[in-house]
Coordinates of C-alpha atoms and ligand atoms in Angstrom, one line a residue:
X104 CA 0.0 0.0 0.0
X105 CA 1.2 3.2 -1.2
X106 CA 1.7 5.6 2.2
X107 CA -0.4 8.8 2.0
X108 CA 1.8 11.7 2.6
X109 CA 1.0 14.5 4.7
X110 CA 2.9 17.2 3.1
X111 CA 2.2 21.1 2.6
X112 CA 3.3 23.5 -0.1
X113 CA 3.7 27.5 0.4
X114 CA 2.4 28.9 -3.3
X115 CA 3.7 32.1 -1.6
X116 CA 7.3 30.7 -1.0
X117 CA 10.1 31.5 -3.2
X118 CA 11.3 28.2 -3.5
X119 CA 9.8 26.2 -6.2
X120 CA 7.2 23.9 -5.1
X121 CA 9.7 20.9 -6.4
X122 CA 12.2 22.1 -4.0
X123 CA 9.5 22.2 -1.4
X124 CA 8.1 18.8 -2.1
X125 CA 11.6 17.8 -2.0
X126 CA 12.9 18.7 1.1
X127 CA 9.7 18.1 2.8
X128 CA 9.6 14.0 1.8
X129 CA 13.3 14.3 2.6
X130 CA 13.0 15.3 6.2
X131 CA 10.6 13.2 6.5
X132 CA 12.7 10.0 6.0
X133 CA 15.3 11.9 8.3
X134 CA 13.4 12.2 11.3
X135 CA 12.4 8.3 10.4
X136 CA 8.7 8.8 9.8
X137 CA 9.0 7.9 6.1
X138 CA 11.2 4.6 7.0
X139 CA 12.9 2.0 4.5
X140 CA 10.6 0.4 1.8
X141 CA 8.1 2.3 2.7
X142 CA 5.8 3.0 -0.4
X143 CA 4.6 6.5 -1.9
X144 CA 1.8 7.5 -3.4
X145 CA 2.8 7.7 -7.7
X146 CA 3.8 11.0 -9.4
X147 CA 0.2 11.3 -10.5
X148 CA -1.4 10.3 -6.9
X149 CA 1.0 13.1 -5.4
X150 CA 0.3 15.7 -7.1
X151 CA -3.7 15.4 -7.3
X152 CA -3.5 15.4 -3.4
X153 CA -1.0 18.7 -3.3
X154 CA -2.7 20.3 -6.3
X155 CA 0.4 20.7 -8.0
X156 CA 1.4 19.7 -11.8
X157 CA 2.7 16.3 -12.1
X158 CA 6.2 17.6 -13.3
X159 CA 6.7 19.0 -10.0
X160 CA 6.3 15.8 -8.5
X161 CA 8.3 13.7 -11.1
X162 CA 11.0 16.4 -10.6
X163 CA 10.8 16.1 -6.7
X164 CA 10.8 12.1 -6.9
X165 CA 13.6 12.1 -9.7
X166 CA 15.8 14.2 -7.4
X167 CA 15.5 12.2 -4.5
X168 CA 16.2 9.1 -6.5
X169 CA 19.3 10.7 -7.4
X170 CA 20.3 11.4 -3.7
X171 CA 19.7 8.0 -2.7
X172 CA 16.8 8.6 -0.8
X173 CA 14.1 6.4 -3.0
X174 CA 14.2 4.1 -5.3
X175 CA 12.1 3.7 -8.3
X176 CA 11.2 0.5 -9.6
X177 CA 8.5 -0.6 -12.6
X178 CA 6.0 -2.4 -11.5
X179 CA 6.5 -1.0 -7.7
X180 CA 6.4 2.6 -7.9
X181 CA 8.6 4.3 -5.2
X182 CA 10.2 3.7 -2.5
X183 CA 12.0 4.9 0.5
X184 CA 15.7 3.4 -0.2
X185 CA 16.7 0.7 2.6
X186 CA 20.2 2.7 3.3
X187 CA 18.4 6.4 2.7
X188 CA 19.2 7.2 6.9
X189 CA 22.3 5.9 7.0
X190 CA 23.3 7.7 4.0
X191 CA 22.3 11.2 4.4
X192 CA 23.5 14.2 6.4
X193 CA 22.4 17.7 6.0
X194 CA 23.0 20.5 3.0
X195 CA 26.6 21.3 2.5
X196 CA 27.9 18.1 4.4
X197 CA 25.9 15.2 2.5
X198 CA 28.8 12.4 3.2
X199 CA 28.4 12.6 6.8
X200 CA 30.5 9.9 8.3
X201 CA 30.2 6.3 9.0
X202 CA 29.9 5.4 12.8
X203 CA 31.4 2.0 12.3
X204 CA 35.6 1.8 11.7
X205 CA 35.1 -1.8 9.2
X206 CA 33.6 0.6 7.3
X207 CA 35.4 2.4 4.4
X208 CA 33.7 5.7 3.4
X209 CA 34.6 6.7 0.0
X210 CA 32.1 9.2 -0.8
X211 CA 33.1 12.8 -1.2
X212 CA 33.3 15.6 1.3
X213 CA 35.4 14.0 3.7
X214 CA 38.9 15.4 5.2
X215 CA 42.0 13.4 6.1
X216 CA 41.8 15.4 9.5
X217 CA 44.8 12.8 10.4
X218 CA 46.9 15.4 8.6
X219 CA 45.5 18.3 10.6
X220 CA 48.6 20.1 11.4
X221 CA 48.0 19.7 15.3
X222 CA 51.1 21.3 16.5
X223 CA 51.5 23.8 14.6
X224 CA 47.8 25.0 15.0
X225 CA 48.5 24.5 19.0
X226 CA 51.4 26.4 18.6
X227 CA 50.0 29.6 16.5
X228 CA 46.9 29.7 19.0
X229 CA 49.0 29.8 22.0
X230 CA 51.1 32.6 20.5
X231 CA 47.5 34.1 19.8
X232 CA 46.2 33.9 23.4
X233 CA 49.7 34.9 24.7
X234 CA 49.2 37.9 23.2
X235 CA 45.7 38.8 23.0
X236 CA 44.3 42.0 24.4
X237 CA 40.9 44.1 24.6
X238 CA 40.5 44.2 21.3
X239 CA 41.0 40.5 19.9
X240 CA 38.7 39.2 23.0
X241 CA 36.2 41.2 22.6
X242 CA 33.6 41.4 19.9
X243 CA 35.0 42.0 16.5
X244 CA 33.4 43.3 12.8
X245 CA 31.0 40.4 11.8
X246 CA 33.1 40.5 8.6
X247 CA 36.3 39.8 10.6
X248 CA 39.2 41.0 12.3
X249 CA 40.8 43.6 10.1
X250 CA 44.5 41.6 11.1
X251 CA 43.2 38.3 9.4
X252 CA 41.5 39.8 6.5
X253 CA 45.3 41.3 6.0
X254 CA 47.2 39.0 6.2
X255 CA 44.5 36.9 4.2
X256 CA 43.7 39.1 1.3
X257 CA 47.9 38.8 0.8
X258 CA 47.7 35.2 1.0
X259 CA 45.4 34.8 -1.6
X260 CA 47.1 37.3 -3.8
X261 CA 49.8 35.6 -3.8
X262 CA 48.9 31.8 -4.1
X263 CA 45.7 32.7 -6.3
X264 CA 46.5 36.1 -7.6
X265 CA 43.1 37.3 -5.9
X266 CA 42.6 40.9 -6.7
X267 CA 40.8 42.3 -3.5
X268 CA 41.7 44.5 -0.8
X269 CA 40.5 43.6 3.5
X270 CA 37.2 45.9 3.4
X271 CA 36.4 44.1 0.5
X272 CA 36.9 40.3 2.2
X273 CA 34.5 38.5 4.8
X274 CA 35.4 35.9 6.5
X275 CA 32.5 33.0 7.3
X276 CA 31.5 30.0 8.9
X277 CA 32.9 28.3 6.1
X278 CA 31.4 28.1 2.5
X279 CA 28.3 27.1 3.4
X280 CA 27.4 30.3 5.3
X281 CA 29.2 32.6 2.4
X282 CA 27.5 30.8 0.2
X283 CA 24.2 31.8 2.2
X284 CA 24.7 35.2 2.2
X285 CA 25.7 35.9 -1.6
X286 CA 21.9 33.8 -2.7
X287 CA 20.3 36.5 -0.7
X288 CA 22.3 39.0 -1.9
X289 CA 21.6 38.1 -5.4
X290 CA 17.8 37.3 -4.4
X291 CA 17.6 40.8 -3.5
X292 CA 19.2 42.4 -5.8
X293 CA 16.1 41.0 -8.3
X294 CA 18.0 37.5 -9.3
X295 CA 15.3 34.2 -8.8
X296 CA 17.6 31.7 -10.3
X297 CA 20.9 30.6 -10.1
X298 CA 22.9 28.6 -12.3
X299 CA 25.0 25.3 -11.0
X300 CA 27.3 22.7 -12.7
X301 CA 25.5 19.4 -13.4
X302 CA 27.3 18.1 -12.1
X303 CA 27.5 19.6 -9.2
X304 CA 27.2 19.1 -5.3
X305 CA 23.2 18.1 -4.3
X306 CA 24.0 19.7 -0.9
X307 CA 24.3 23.3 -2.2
X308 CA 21.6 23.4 -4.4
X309 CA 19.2 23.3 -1.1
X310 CA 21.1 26.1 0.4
X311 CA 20.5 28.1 -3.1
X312 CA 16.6 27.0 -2.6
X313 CA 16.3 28.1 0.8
X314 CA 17.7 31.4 0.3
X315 CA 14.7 31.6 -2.4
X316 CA 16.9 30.7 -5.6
X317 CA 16.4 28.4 -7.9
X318 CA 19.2 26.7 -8.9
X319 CA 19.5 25.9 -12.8
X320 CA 21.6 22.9 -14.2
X321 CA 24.1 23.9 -16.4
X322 CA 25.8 20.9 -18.3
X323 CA 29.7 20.6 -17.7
X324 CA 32.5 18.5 -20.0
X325 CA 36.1 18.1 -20.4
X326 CA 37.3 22.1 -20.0
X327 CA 34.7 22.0 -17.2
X328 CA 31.2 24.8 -17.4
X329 CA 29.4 25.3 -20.7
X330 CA 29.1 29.0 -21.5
X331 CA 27.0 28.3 -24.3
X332 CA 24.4 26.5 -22.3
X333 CA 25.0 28.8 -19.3
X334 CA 23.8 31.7 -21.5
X335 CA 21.2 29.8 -23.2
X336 CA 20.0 29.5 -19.4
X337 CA 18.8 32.8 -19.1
X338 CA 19.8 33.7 -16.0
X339 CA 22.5 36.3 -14.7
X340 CA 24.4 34.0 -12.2
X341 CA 26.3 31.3 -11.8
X342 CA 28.2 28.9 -9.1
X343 CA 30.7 26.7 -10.5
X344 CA 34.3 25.3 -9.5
X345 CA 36.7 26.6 -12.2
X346 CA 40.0 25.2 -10.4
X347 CA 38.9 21.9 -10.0
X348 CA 35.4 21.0 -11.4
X349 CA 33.1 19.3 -8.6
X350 CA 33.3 16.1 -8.7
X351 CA 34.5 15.3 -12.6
X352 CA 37.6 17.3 -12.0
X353 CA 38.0 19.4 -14.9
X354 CA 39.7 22.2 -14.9
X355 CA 38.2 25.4 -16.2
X356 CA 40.3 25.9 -19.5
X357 CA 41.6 29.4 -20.3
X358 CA 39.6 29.5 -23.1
X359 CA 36.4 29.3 -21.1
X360 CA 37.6 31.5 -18.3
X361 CA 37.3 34.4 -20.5
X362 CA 34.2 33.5 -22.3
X363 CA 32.9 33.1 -18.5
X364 CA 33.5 36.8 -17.9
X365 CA 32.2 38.2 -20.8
X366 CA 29.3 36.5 -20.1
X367 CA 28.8 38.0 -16.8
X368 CA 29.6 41.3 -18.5
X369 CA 27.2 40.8 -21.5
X370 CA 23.9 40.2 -18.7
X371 CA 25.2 42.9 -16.1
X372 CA 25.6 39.7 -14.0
X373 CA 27.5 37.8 -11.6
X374 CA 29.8 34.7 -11.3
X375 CA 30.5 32.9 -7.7
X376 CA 33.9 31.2 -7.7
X377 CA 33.6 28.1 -4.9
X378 CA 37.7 27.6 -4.6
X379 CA 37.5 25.5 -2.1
X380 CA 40.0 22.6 -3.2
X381 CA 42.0 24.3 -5.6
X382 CA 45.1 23.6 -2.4
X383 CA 44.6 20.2 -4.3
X384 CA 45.5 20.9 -7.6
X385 CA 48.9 20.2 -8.7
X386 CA 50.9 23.2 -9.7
X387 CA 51.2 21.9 -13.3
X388 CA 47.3 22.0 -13.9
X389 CA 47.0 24.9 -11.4
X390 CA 45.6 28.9 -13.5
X391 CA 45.0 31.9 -11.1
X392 CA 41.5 32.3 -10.0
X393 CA 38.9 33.4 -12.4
X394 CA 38.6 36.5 -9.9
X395 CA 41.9 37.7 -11.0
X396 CA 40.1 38.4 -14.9
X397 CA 37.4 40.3 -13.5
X398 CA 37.1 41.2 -9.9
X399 CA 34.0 43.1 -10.3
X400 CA 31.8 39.9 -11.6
X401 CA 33.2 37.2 -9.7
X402 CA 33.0 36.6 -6.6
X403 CA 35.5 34.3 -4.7
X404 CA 35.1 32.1 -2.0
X405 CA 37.4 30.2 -0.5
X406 CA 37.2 27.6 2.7
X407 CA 39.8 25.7 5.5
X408 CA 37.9 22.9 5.6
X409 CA 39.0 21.0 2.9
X410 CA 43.3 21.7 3.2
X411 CA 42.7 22.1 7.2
X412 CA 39.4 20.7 8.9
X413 CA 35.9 21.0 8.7
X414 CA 35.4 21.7 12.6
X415 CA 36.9 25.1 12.4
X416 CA 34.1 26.6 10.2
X417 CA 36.6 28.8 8.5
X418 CA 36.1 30.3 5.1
X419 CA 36.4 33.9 3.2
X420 CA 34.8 35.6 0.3
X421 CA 35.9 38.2 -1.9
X422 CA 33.3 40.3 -2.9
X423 CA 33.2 42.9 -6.0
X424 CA 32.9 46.1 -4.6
X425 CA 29.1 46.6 -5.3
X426 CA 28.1 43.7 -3.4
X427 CA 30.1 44.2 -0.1
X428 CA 27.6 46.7 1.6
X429 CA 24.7 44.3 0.7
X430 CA 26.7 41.4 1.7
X431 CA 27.9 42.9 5.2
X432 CA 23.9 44.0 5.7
X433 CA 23.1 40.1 5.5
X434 CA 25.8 39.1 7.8
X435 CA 25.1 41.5 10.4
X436 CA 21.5 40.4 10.7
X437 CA 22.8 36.5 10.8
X438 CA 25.7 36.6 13.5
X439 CA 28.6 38.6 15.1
X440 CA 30.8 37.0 13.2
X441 CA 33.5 33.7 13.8
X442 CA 35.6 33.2 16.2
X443 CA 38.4 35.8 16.1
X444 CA 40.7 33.8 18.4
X445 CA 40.7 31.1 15.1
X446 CA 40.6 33.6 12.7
X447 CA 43.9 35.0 13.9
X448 CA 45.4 31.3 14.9
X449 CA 44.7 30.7 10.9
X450 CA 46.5 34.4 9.9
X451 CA 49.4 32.8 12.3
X452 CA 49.9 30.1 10.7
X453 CA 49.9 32.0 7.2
X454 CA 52.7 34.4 8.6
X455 CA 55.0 31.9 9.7
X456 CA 54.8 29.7 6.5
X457 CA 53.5 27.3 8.3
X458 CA 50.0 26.8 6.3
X459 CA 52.2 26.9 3.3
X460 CA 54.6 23.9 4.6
X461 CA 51.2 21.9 5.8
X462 CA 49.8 22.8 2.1
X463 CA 53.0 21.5 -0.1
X464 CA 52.9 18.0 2.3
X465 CA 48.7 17.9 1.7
X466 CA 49.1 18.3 -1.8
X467 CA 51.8 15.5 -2.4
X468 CA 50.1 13.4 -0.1
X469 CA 46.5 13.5 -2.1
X470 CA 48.7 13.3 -5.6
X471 CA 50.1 10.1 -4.4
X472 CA 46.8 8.5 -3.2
X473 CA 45.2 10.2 -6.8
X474 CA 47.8 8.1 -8.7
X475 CA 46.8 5.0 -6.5
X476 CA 43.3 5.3 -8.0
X477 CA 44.1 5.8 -11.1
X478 CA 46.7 3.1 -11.0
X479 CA 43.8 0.5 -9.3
X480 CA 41.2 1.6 -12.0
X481 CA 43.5 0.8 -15.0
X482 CA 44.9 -2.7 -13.6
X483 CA 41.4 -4.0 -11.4
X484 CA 38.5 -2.2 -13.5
X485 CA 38.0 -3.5 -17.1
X486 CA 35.8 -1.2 -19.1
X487 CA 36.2 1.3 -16.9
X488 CA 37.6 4.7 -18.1
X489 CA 38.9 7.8 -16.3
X490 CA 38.6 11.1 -18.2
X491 CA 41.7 12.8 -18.3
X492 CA 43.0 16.0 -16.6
X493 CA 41.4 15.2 -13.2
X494 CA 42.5 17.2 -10.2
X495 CA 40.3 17.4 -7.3
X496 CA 40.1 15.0 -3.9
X497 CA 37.9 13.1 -5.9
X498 CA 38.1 10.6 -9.2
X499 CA 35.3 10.2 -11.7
X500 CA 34.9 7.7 -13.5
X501 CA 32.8 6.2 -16.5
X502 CA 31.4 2.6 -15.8
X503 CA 30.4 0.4 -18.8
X504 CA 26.7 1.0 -19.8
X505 CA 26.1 -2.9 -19.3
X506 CA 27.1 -2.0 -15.6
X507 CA 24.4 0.1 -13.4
X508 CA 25.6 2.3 -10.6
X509 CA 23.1 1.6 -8.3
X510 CA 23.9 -2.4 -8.6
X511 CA 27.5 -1.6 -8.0
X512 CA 27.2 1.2 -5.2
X513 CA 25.4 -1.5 -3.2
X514 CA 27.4 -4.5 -4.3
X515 CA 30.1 -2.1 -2.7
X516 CA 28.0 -1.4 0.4
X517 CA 27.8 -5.5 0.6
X518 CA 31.4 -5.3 0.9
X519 CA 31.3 -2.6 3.4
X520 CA 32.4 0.2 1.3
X521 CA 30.3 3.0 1.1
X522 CA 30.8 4.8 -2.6
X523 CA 28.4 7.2 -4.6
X524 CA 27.3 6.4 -8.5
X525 CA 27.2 9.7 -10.8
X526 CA 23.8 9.5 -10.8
X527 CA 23.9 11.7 -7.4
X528 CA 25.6 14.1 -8.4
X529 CA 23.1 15.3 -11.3
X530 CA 20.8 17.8 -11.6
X531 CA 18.8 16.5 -14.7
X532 CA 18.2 12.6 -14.6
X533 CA 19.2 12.1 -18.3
X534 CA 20.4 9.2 -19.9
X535 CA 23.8 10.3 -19.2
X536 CA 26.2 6.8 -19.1
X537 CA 27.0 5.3 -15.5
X538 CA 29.8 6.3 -13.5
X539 CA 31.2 6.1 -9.9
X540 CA 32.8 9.0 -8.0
X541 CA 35.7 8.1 -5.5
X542 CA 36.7 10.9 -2.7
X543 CA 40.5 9.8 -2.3
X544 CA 41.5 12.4 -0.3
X545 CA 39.2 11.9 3.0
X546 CA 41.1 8.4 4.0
X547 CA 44.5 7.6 4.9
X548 CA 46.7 5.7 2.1
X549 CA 45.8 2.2 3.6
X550 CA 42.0 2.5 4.1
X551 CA 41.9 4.1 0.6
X552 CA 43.3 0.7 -0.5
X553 CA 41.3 -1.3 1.5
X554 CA 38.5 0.3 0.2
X555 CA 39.6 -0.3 -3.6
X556 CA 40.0 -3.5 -3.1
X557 CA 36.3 -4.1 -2.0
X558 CA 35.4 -1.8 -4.8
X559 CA 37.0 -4.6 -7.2
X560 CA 35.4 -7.0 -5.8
X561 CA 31.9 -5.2 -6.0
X562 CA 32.9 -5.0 -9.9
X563 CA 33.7 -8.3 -10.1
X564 CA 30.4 -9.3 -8.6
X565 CA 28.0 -7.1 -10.7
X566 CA 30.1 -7.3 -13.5
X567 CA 31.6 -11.0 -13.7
X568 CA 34.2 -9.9 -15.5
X569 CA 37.8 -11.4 -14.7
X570 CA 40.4 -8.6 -13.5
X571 CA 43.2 -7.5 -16.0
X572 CA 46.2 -8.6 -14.3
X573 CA 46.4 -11.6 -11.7
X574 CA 46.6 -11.6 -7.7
X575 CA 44.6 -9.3 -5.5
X576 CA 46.6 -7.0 -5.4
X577 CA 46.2 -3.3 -5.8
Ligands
LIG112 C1 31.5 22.0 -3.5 C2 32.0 22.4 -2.1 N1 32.3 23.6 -1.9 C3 32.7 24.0 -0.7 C4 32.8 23.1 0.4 C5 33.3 23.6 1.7 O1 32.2 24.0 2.5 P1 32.5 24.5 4.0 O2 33.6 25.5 4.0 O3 31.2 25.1 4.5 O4 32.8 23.3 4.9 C6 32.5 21.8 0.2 C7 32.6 20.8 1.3 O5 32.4 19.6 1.2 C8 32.1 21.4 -1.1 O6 31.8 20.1 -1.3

């Protein structure tokens, strides 16, 4: 029996009544009152109850199917997937952890915090507190302490040729809240859409619908965003991830970057740069931020959680100068700011070189585990490919069309390996071919190759198909 839902819709909300629908059947199997199996109503069914048009529910049930939250089978309709709690966290942090230790998490989002740089971080906040007065105890700009926006805006002119000045930078509670800030920003400055990579990351396009935007899918392929398609779009803004495409990889090529900012020119528009693991790109495949070609269209945003850890909720965003006024508004009505005693441990650990040494170690580290993958893939995955030019903490890959994702992402999870098909990761549910996504970068070297292994053994069950070269190992 199908379950009747009992679901509202706010015709006066600015967030499309899919969104709505969507996150309202998603909480819903969050707080466990929707539970595993359980049956919905169909598209049609749905919608006559809610008095919405059946698209809105086929693009509500589609998206959710893509999250791993249902499942959609012929002949049964839908229904809640049997992992769907296990497997979801909240917006920005989708891949929230695994309690148990057997298990190997391989989704994205996660951070090796076994290379958080302990001491030296203990170090720079005790020379911080030493030294602390009045001023840096006391309640600071929202934006941040002028001292760390300093000695930040240099950093980031020097490593990624950021063109800003410290009245023009905020610092945050990590992307997620800059991110916040610059939808309602752009909401009030007339915007109602927003464009995102597809694909992209499932976890911001909810932050971008709760701030009243809707975000539009804009297709993505080897030199990373389509400006073609973006313009085609219609709309006047876009998110996208030019140093390292999230999660195929792809770097932004130079030829793109500048039709990019002649876009934004051409529709008196904006461009938001999410930066956030360009520390991972290797210095060969590495351009200067897309900020640098046009600080008064893009805006950048940068975050520690990714090359530090999550925990310290630190991130920055450059703003063109015509959007800092309505940007600081926002923030002042949302918080007093971070923690100034972490925003000046971080500024520390910038001036003494410190973040630098921890980045050039990172970096070399997450190379070294890339080429692992990449070297696993060709000798343990027949009929798998690997697009080149990849550089995030992540590897995407293309599975034979004879091989589903959703068979092999639980075939993994058999194995105790929890992994995410591409499937996920897309706005529009086309035919687009399979294809697996592997965060290498959250997991130290050996737990990455445990996991690999199981991951061959997953494709060897779905698949049948013997492994290139002999022995088990990776
Ligand atoms: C696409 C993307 N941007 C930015 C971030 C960083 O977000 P935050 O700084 O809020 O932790 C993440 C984290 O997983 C991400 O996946």
């Amino acid at each position: 029996m199908a379950q009747h839902l009992n679901l509202s819709i706010d015709r006066d909300s600015r967030e499309t009544l899919a969104a709505q629908l969507r996150s309202a059947v998603r909480r819903q199997i969050e707080q466990g009152t929707l539970r595993p199996g359980a049956r919905l109503p169909s598209s049609r069914q749905l919608a006559a109850d809610l008095g919405v048009s059946r698209s809105v529910a086929v693009e509500a049930y589609e998206q959710l199917c893509a999250e791993g939250y249902l499942i959609s089978r012929r002949g049964s309709g839908t229904l809640v997937a049997a992992a769907a709690r296990a497997e979801i966290g909240s917006a920005l942090t989708p891949d929230e952890r695994t309690a148990s230790a057997e298990v190997v998490d391989l989704r994205t989002g996660g951070s090796d915090v076994s290379t958080f740089p302990r001491q030296d971080w203990v170090r720079c906040l005790s020379s911080v507190v030493s030294s602390a007065g009045r001023r840096e105890l006391g309640y600071g700009p929202p934006s941040g302490l002028p001292a760390a926006r300093h000695t930040l805006v240099g950093y980031l002119g020097r490593v990624r040729a950021v063109r800003t000045r410290p009245e023009h930078l905020m610092i945050t509670s990590g992307f997620a809240q800059g991110l916040a800030i610059l939808c309602r920003v752009l909401r009030d400055a007339g915007h109602d859409r927003l464009g995102v990579e597809d694909p992209g990351h499932p976890g911001e396009w909810e932050f971008i619908a709760e701030a009243g935007l809707r975000p539009v899918g804009i297709p993505v392929d080897g030199d990373g965003i389509r400006v073609d398609d973006l313009a085609a779009s219609g709309v006047r803004a876009v998110l996208t991830t030019p140093a390292s495409q999230f999660p195929t990889g792809a770097v932004l090529s130079a030829g793109r970057r500048k039709q990019l900012v002649a876009w934004a020119a051409a529709v008196d528009g904006y461009i938001i740069e999410d930066d956030f693991n360009a520390g991972f790109v290797a210095p060969a495949q590495r351009m200067p931020a897309l900020q640098s070609l046009a600080p008064d269209r893009v805006v950048y945003a940068g975050s520690a959680s990714k090359v530090l850890a999550p925990a310290l909720r630190l991130g920055w965003v450059a703003t063109p100068p015509a959007l800092t006024g309505p940007a600081e508004r926002i923030r002042a009505g949302w918080d007093i700011g971070c923690s100034g005693l972490e925003q000046l441990t971080f500024a520390r650990m910038i001036d003494i070189g410190a973040f630098d040494r921890h980045l050039r170690r990172l970096r070399a580290e997450i190379q070294e585990r890339r080429q692992a993958v990449h070297h696993f893939v060709n000798r343990r995955l027949p009929g798998v490919t690997m697009p080149g030019g990849q550089s995030g903490p992540q590897t995407h890959l293309y599975l034979p069309r004879d091989c589903t994702e959703q068979a092999l992402v639980q075939a993994a999870r058999r194995h105790s390996v929890l992994v995410r098909g591409g499937r996920y990761y897309a706005v529009h549910q086309d035919d687009r071919p399979p294809a697996l996504v592997i965060g290498h970068a959250g997991l130290p070297g050996a737990t990455l190759n445990r996991g690999l292994a199981a991951i061959a053994a997953a494709y060897r069950d779905v698949t049948a198909r013997p492994p290139n070269g002999g022995g088990d190992r990776l």
